[in-house]
Coordinates of C-alpha atoms in Angstrom, one line a residue:
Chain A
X1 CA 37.6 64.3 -223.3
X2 CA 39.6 67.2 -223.3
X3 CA 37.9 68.4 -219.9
X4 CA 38.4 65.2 -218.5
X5 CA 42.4 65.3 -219.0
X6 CA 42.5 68.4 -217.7
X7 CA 41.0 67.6 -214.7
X8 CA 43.5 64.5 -214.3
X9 CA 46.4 66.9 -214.7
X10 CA 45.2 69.0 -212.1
X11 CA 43.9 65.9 -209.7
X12 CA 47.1 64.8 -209.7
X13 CA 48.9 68.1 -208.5
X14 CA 46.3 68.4 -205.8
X15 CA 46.6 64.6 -205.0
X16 CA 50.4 64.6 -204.4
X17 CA 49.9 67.1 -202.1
X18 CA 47.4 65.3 -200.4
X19 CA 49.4 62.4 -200.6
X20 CA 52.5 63.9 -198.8
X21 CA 50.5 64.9 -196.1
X22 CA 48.7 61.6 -195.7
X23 CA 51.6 59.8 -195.2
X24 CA 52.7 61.3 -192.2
X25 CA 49.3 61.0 -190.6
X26 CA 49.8 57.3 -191.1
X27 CA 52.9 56.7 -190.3
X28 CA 52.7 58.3 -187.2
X29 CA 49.3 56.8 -186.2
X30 CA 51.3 53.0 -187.3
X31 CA 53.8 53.6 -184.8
X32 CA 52.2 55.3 -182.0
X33 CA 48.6 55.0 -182.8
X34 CA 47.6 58.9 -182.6
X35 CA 45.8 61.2 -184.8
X36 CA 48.2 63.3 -185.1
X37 CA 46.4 66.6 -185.2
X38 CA 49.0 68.7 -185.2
X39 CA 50.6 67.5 -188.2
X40 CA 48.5 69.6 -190.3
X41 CA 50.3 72.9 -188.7
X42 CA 53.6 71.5 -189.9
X43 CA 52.7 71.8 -193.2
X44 CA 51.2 75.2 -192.9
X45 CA 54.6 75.9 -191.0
X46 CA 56.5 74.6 -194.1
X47 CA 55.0 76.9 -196.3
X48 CA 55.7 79.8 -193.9
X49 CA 59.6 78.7 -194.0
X50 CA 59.7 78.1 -198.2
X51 CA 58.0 82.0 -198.0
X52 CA 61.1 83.1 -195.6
X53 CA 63.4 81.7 -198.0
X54 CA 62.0 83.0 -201.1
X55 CA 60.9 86.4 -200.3
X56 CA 63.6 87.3 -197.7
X57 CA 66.3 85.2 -198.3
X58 CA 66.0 85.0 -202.0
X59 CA 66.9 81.3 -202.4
X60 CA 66.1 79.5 -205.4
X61 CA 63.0 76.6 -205.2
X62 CA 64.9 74.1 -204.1
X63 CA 67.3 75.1 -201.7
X64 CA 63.8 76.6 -199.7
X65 CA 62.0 73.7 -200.4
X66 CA 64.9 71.7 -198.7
X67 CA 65.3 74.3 -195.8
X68 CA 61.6 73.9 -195.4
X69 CA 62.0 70.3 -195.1
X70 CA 64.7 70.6 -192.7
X71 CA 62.9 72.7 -190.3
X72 CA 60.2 70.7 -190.4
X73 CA 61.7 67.7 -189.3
X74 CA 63.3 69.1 -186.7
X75 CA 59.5 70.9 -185.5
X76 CA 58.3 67.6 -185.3
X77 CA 61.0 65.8 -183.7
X78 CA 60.5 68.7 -181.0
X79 CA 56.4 68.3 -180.7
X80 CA 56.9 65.0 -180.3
X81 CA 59.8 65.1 -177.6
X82 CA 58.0 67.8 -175.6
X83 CA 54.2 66.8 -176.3
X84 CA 53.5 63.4 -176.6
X85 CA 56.3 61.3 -175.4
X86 CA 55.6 62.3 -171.5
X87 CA 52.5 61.1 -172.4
X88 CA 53.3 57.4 -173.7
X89 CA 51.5 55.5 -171.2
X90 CA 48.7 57.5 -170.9
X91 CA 45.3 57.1 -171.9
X92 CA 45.0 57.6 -176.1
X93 CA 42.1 60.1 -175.6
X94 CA 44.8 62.4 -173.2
X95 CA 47.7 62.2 -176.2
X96 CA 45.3 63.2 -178.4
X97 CA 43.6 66.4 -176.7
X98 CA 47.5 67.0 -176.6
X99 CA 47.5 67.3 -180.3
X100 CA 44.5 69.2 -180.7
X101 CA 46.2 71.7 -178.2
X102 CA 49.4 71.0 -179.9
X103 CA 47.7 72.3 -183.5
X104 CA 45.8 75.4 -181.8
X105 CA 49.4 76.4 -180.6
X106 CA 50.9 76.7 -184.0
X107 CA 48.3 78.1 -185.6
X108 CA 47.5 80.9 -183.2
X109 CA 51.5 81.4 -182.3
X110 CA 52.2 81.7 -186.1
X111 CA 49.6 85.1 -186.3
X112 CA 50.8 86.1 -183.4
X113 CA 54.0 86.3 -184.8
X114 CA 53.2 86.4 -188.8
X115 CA 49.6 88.4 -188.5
X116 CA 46.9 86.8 -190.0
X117 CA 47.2 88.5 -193.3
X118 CA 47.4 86.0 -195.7
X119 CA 51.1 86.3 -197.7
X120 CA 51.3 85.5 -201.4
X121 CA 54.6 83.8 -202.6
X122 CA 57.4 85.9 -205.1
X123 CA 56.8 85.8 -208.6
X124 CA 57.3 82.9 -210.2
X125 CA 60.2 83.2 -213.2
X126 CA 61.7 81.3 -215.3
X127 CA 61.7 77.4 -215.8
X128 CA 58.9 77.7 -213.2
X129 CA 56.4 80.0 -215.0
X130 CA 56.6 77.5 -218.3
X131 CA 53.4 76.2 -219.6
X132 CA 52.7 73.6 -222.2
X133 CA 50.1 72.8 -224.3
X134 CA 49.0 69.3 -225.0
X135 CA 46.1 70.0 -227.6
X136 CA 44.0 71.3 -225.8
X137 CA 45.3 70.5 -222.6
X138 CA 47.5 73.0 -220.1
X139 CA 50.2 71.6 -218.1
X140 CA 52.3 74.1 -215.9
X141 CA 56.0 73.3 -215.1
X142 CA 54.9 73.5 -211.6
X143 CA 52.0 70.6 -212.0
X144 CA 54.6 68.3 -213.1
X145 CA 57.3 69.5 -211.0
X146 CA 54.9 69.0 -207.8
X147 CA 54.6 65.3 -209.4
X148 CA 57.6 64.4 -209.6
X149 CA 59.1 65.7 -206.2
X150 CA 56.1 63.9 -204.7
X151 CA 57.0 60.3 -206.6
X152 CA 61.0 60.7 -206.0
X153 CA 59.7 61.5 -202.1
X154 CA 57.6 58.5 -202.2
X155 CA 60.3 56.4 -203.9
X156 CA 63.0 57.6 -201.0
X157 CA 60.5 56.8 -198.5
X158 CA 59.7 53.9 -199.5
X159 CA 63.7 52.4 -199.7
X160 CA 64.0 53.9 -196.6
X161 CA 61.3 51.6 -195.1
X162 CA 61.8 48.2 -196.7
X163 CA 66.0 48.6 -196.8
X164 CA 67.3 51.1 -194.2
X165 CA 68.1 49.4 -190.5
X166 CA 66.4 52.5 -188.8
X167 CA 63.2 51.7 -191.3
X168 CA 63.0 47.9 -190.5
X169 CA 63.0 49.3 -186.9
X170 CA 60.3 51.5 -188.0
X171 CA 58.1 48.6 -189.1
X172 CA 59.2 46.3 -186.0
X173 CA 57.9 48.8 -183.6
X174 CA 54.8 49.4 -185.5
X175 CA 53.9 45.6 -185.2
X176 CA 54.2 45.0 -181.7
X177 CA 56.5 47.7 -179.8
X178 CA 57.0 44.9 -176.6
X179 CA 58.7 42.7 -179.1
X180 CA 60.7 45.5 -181.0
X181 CA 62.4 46.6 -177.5
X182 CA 63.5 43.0 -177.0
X183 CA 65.2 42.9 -180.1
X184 CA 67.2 46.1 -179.1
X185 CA 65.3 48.4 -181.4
X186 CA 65.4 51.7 -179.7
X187 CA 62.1 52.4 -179.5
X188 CA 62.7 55.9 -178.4
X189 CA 65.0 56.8 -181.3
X190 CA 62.6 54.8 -183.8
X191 CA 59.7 57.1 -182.9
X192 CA 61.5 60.4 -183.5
X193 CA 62.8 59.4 -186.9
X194 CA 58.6 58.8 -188.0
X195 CA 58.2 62.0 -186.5
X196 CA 61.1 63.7 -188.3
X197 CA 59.9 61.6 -192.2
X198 CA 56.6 62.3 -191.7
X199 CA 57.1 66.0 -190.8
X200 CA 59.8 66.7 -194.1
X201 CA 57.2 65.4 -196.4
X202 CA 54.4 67.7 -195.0
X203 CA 57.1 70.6 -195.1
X204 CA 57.8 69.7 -198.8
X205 CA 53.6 69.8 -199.2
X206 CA 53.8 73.4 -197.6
X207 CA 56.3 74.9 -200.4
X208 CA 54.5 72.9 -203.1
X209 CA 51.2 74.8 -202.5
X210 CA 52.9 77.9 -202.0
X211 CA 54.3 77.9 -204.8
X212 CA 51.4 76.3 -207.0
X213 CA 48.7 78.4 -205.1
X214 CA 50.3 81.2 -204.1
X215 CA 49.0 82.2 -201.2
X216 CA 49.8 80.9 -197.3
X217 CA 48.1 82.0 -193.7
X218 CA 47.8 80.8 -190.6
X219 CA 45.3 78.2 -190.5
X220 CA 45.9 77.6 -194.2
X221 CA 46.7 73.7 -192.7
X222 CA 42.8 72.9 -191.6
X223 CA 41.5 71.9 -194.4
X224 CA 43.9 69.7 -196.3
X225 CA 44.8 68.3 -193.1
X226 CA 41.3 67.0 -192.7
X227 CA 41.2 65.8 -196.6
X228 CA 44.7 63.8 -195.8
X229 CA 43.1 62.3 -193.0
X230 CA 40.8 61.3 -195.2
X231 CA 43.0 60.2 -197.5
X232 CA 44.8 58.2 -195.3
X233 CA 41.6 56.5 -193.4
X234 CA 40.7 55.9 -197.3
X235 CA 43.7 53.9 -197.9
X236 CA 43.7 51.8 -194.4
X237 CA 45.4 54.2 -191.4
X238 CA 48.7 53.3 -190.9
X239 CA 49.3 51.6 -194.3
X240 CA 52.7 53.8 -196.3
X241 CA 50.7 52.7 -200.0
X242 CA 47.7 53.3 -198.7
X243 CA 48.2 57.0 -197.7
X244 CA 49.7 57.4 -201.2
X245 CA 47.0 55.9 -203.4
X246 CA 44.1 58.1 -201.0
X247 CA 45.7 61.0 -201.5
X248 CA 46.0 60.8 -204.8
X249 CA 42.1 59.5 -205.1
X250 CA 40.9 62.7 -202.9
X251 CA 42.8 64.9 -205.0
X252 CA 41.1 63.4 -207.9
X253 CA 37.7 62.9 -206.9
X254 CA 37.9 67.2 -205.6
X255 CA 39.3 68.4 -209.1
X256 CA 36.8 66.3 -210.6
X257 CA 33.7 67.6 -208.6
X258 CA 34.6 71.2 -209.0
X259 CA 36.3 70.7 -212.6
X260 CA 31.9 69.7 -213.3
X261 CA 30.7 72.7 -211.8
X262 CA 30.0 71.0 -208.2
X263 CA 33.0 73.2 -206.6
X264 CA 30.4 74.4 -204.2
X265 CA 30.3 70.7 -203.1
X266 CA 33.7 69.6 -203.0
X267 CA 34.8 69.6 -199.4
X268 CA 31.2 67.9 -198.9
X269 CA 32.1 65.2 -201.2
X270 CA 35.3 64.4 -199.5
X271 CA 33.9 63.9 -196.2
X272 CA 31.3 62.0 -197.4
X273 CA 33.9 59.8 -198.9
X274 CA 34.6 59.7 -195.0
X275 CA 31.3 58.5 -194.2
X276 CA 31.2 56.0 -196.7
X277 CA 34.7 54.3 -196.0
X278 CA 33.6 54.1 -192.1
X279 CA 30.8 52.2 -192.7
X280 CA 31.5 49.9 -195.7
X281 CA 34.8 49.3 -195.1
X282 CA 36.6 50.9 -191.9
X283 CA 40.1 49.3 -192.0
X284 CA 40.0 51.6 -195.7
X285 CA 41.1 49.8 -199.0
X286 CA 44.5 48.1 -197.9
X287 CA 43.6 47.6 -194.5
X288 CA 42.6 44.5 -193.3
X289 CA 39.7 43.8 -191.8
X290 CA 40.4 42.6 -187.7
X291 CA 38.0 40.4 -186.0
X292 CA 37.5 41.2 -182.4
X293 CA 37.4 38.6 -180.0
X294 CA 34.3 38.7 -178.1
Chain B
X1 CA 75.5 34.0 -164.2
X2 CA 71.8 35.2 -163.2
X3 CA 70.6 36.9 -160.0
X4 CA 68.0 38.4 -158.6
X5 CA 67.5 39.7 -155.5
X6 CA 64.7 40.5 -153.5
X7 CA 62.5 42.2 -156.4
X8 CA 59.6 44.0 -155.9
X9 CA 57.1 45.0 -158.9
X10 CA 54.2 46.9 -158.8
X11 CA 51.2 47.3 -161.3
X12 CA 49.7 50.8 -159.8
X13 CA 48.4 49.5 -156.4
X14 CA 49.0 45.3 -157.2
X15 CA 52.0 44.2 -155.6
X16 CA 52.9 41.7 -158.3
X17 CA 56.0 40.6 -157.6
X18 CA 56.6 40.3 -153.5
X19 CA 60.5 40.3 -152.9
X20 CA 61.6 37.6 -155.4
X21 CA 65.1 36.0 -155.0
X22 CA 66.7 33.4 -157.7
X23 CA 69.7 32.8 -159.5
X24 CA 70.9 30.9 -162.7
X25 CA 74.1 29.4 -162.8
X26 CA 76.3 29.1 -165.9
X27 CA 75.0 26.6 -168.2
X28 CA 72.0 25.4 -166.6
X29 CA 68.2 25.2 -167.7
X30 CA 66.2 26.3 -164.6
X31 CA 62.6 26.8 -164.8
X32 CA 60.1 28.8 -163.2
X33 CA 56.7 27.0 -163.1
X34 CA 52.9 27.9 -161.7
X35 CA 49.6 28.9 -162.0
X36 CA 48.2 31.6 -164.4
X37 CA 48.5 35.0 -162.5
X38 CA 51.3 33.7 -159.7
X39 CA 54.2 36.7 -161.6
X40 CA 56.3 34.6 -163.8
X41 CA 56.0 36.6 -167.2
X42 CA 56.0 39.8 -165.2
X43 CA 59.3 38.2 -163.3
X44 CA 60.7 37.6 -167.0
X45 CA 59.7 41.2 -168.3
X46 CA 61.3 42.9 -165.2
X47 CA 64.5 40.8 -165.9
X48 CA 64.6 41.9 -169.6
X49 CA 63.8 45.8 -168.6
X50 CA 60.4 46.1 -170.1
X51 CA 58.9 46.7 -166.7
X52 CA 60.7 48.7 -163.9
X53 CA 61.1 47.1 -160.9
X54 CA 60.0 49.0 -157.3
X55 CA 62.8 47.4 -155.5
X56 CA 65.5 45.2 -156.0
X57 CA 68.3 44.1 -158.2
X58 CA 69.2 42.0 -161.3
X59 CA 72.8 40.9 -161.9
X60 CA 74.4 39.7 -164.7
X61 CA 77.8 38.2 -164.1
X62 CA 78.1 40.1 -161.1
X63 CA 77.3 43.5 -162.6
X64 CA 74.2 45.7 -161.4
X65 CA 72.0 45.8 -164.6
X66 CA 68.4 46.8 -162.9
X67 CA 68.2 50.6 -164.4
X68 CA 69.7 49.3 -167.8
X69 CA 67.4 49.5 -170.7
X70 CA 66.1 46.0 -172.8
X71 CA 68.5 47.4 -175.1
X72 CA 71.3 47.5 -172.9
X73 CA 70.5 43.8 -171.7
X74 CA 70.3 42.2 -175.2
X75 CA 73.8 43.5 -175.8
X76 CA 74.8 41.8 -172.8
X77 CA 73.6 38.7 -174.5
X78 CA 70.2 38.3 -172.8
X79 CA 67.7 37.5 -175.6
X80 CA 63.8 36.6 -174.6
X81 CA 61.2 34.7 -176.4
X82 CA 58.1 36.6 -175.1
X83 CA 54.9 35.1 -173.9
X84 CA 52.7 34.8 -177.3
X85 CA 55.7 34.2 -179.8
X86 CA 55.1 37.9 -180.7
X87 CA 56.7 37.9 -184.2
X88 CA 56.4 40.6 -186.3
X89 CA 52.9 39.3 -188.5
X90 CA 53.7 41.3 -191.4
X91 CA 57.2 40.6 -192.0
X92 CA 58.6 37.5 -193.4
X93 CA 60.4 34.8 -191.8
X94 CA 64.1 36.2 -192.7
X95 CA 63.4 39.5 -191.5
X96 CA 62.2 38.5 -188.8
X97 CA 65.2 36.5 -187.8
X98 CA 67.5 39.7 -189.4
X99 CA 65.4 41.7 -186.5
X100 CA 66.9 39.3 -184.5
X101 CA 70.3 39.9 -185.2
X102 CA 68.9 43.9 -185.0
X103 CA 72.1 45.3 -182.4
X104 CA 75.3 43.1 -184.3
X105 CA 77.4 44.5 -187.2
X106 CA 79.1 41.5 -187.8
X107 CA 77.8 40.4 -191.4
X108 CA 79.7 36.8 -191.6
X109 CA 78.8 35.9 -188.0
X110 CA 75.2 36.3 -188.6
X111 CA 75.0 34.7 -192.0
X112 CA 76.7 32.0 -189.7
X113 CA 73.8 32.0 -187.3
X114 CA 71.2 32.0 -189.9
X115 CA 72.1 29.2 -191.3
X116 CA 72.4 27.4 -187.7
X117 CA 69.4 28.2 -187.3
X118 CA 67.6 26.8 -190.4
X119 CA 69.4 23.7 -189.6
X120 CA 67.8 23.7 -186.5
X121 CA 64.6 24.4 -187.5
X122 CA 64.0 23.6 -191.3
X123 CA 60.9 24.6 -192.1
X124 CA 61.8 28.4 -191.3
X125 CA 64.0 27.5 -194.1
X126 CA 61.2 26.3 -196.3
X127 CA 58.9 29.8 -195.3
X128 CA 61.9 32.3 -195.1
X129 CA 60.3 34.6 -197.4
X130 CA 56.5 34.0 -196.4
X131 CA 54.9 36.4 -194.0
X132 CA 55.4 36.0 -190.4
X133 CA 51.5 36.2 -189.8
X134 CA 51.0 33.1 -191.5
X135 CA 52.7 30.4 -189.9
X136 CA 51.3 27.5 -187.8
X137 CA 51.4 28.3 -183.5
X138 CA 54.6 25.7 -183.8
X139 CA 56.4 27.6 -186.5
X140 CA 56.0 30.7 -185.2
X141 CA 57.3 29.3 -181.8
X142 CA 59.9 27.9 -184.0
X143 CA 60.4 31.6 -185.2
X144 CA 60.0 33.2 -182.1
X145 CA 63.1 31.2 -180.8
X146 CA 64.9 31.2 -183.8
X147 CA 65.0 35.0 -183.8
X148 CA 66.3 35.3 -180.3
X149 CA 68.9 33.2 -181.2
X150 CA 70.1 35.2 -183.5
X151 CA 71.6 38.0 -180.9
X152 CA 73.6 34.9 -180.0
X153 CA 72.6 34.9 -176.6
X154 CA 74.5 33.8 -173.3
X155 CA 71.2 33.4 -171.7
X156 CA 67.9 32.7 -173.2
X157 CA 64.6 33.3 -171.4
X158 CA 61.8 31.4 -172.5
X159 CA 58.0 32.3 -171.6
X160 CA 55.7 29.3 -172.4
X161 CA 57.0 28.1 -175.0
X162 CA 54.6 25.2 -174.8
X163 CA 51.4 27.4 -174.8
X164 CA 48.6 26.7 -177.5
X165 CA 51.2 23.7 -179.3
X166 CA 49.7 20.2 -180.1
X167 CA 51.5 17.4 -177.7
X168 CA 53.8 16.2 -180.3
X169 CA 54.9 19.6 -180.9
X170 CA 55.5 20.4 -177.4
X171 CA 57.9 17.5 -177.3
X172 CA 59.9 18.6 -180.2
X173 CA 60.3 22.0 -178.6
X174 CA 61.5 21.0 -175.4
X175 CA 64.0 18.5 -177.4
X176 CA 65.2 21.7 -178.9
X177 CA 65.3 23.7 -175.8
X178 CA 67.6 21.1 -174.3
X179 CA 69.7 21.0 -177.3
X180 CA 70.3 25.0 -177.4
X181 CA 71.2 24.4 -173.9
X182 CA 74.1 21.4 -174.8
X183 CA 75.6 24.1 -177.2
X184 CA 76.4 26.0 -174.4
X185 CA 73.4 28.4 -173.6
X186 CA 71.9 29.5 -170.2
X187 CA 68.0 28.8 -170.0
X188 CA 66.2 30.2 -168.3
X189 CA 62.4 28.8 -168.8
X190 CA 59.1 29.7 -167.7
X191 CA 56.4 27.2 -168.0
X192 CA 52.5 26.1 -167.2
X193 CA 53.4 22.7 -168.2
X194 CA 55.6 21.8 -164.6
X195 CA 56.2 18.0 -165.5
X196 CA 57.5 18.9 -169.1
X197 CA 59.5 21.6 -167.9
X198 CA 60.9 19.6 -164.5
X199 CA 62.1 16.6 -166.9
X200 CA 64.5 18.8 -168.5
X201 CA 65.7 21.4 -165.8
X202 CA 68.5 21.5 -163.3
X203 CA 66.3 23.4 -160.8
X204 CA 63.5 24.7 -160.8
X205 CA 61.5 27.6 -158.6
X206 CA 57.7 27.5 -157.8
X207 CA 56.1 30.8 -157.5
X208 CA 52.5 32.1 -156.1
X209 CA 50.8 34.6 -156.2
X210 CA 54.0 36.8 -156.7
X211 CA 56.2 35.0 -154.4
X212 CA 58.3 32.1 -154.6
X213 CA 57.3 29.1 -152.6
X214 CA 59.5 26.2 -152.9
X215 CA 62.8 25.6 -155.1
X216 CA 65.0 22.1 -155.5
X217 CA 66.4 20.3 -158.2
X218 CA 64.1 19.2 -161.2
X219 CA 64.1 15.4 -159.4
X220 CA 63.2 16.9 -155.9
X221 CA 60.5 18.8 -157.4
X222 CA 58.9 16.1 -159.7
X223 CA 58.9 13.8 -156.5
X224 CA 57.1 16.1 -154.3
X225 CA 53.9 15.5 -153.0
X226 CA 53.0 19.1 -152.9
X227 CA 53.8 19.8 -156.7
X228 CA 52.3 16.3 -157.7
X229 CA 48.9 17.6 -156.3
X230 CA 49.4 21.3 -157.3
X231 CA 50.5 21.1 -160.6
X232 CA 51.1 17.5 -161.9
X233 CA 47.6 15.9 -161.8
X234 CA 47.8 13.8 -158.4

């Protein structure tokens, strides 16, 4: 039982993580319908920019974690301006060989300019090196610090969707982008700002595994990128609750494989989950299932 | 109010729209009628700035709009109901009409509008909080309209309104159509069903394939030989 907890505690670190990624696969992919592969980089970016401000800068946690979030958006604001939006009436395979080349870019400019040494974050002090035992159970301050950023992001995304103007927009031009210009919407302007959420959340993910993991590189972003892809196909692509409820599922189903001594497995396991989604149910757990007309 | 002149669209190497010319006065309904294929929705999706037009101009009151963006145009007070009611399926009724309503600040005005609207068509009313996606074809026409309405337009373009709607239906929403046009609103109206669309417009234009072949009056029209054969069933 105790074992069991433990691995919920530390599911649910890994899962909010996973979670803050997955969202902005989806919510790019509901407004533009792309993969976007290069989102994956922003995150590992984001952890590169909460190092700068820790170890050179010597911010505190959350000024760097809001820096990081900053430049973030503002990365992915510019990927998208420069990248894809030249490409908006182009074939979906072309905008999406842009992304792969889009990801290789970041991860090879970062070692160009970083090395590909992999860095380990400052020592953790303080309120952020507190531990607490639950019986048996260990919590770190940074397990449940990770939690709860992730839920208040989710919470100020989710207003931002269902009550802001510019979010409504957001959801217009997801459901039919003809219509949305023909209300006004700009659909220009609408696109950026999914860019620039979707980015801020993966930069928060960056410092939240720097922190909790300690160490970044270069092409630290592959693998969890693929894993919130997963998360997010899990949940129905391009569904906000659906990328949150994956994630945290992945992140679950991975402690709990390697908690029971399958850690060899783990990555397998998740892509498998892969597998399994596409052929039982492709539209994923919230999606809903479209009929084509034949 | 409305003119074009001499437009020219093309889809890649399909010259869809061959050198249209037409105008809409103030306060009229005009209608553009013919066969699938002969350019009207592309003539109604050049005139609201989703497509880009080769050659050509639009006017609005005079004023050169043809490299404005749809944005641009619906603050002008041009407002379309698109081909296929295109409402937003997973929204609900009320924010779909809010969408509507997207580009004014005016809070009392559009409460205003709202409720003009449900008076106009009630059963929005009934469904405001029930997701677009599952209305009826007429209600979502209903919607469809409703919302375009709500940018409180000078001149409304309509693109089959009639399409896929039971008979009785398509009478009601023609009814309406003339109504929104009796409280002062420029129609413009695009339509597969000519003797519907005749019995309620001032004029009317006849394109085919991508040109315009014939124009008159809604009588002149309807009393044609030519149209009877073409379009009215003998």
């Amino acid at each position: 039982m105790e074992q069991f907890l433990q691995q919920v505690v530390n599911g649910l670190s890994l899962g909010s993580i996973y979670a803050l990624i997955a969202l902005g696969y989806t919510m790019v992919y509901g407004i533009i319908k792309l993969i976007n592969f290069a989102h994956c980089d922003v995150y590992m970016i984001g952890a590169y920019v909460g190092y700068a401000c820790m170890t050179f800068l010597h911010l505190g946690f959350v000024a760097s974690l809001c820096i990081s979030m900053l430049v973030c958006m503002v990365l992915g604001v510019i990927i998208e301006k420069v990248a894809y939006k030249p490409l908006r009436n182009a074939a979906r395979i072309a905008v999406l060989i842009t992304a792969i080349g889009v990801s290789y870019l970041l991860e090879y400019g970062m070692m160009y300019f970083v090395k590909a040494n992999v860095r380990t974050y400052p020592e953790k002090t303080g309120i952020l090196a507190m531990t607490f035992q639950l019986g048996n159970i260990n919590i770190s301050m940074l397990q449940i610090l990770i939690v709860a950023i992730t839920v208040v992001l989710m919470i100020a995304l989710q207003l931002i969707v269902k009550k802001t103007r510019i979010g409504k927009a957001m959801r217009a031009t997801s459901q039919d982008q003809d219509a949305a210009e023909l209300m006004g919407i700009n659909v220009n302007t609408t696109i950026s700002f999914t860019f620039a959420l979707g980015s801020a959340l993966a930069g928060a993910a960056g410092v939240l595994v720097g922190i909790y993991y300690n160490s970044i590189d270069p092409l630290m972003g592959f693998l969890p990128g693929l894993k919130a892809f997963v998360a997010a196909v899990f949940g129905g692509i391009g569904i906000i609750p659906g990328a949150m409820i994956g994630g945290y599922f992945i992140g679950i189903v991975e402690t709990f494989v390697s908690g029971y001594g399958g850690s060899m497995y783990k990555d397998a396991i998740v892509f498998a989950i892969l597998i399994l989604v596409l052929i039982i149910k492709p539209s994923g757990l919230l999606g809903k299932s479209t009929r084509e007309k034949v | 109010m409305l003119e074009i002149k001499d437009l020219n669209v093309h889809f890649g190497v399909i010259h869809a729209l061959k050198g249209i010319s037409l105008s809409v006065q103030d306060g009229e309904i005009v209608t553009l009628i013919g066969a699938n294929g002969a350019g009207k929705t592309t003539t109604l999706r050049t005139i609201s700035g989703l497509k880009k037009p080769t050659s050509g101009s639009i006017l609005l009151d005079g004023k050169d709009i043809t490299h404005t963006t749809p944005r641009d145009r619906v603050k002008m007070g041009m407002s379309q109901v698109p081909e296929g009611r295109r409402v937003f399926p997973e929204m609900t009724v009320l924010e779909n009409l809010e969408l509507g309503a997207y580009l004014r600040r005016d809070r009392a005005g559009i409460a205003q509008d709202l409720k003009m609207v449900y008076e106009r068509f009630p059963r929005l009313a009934d469904r405001k909080r029930q997701a677009a996606g599952t209305l009826s074809g007429g209600e979502q026409q209903m919607l469809a309209m409703g919302r375009a309405l709500m940018s409180r337009p000078k001149i409304l373009f309509l693109d089959e309104p009639s399409m896929g709607l039971a008979p009785l239906l398509v009478q009601e929403i023609f009814d309406i159509i003339k109504d929104i046009n009796q409280g002062g609103t420029t129609i413009l109206l695009v339509e597969q069903n000519a003797s519907m669309a005749l019995q309620i417009a001032n004029r009317a234009y006849v394109m085919e394939t991508g040109s315009i072949v014939l124009s008159g009056t809604g009588e002149e029209l309807s009393n044609s030989d030519d149209i009877k054969k073409a379009y009215l069933g003998g």
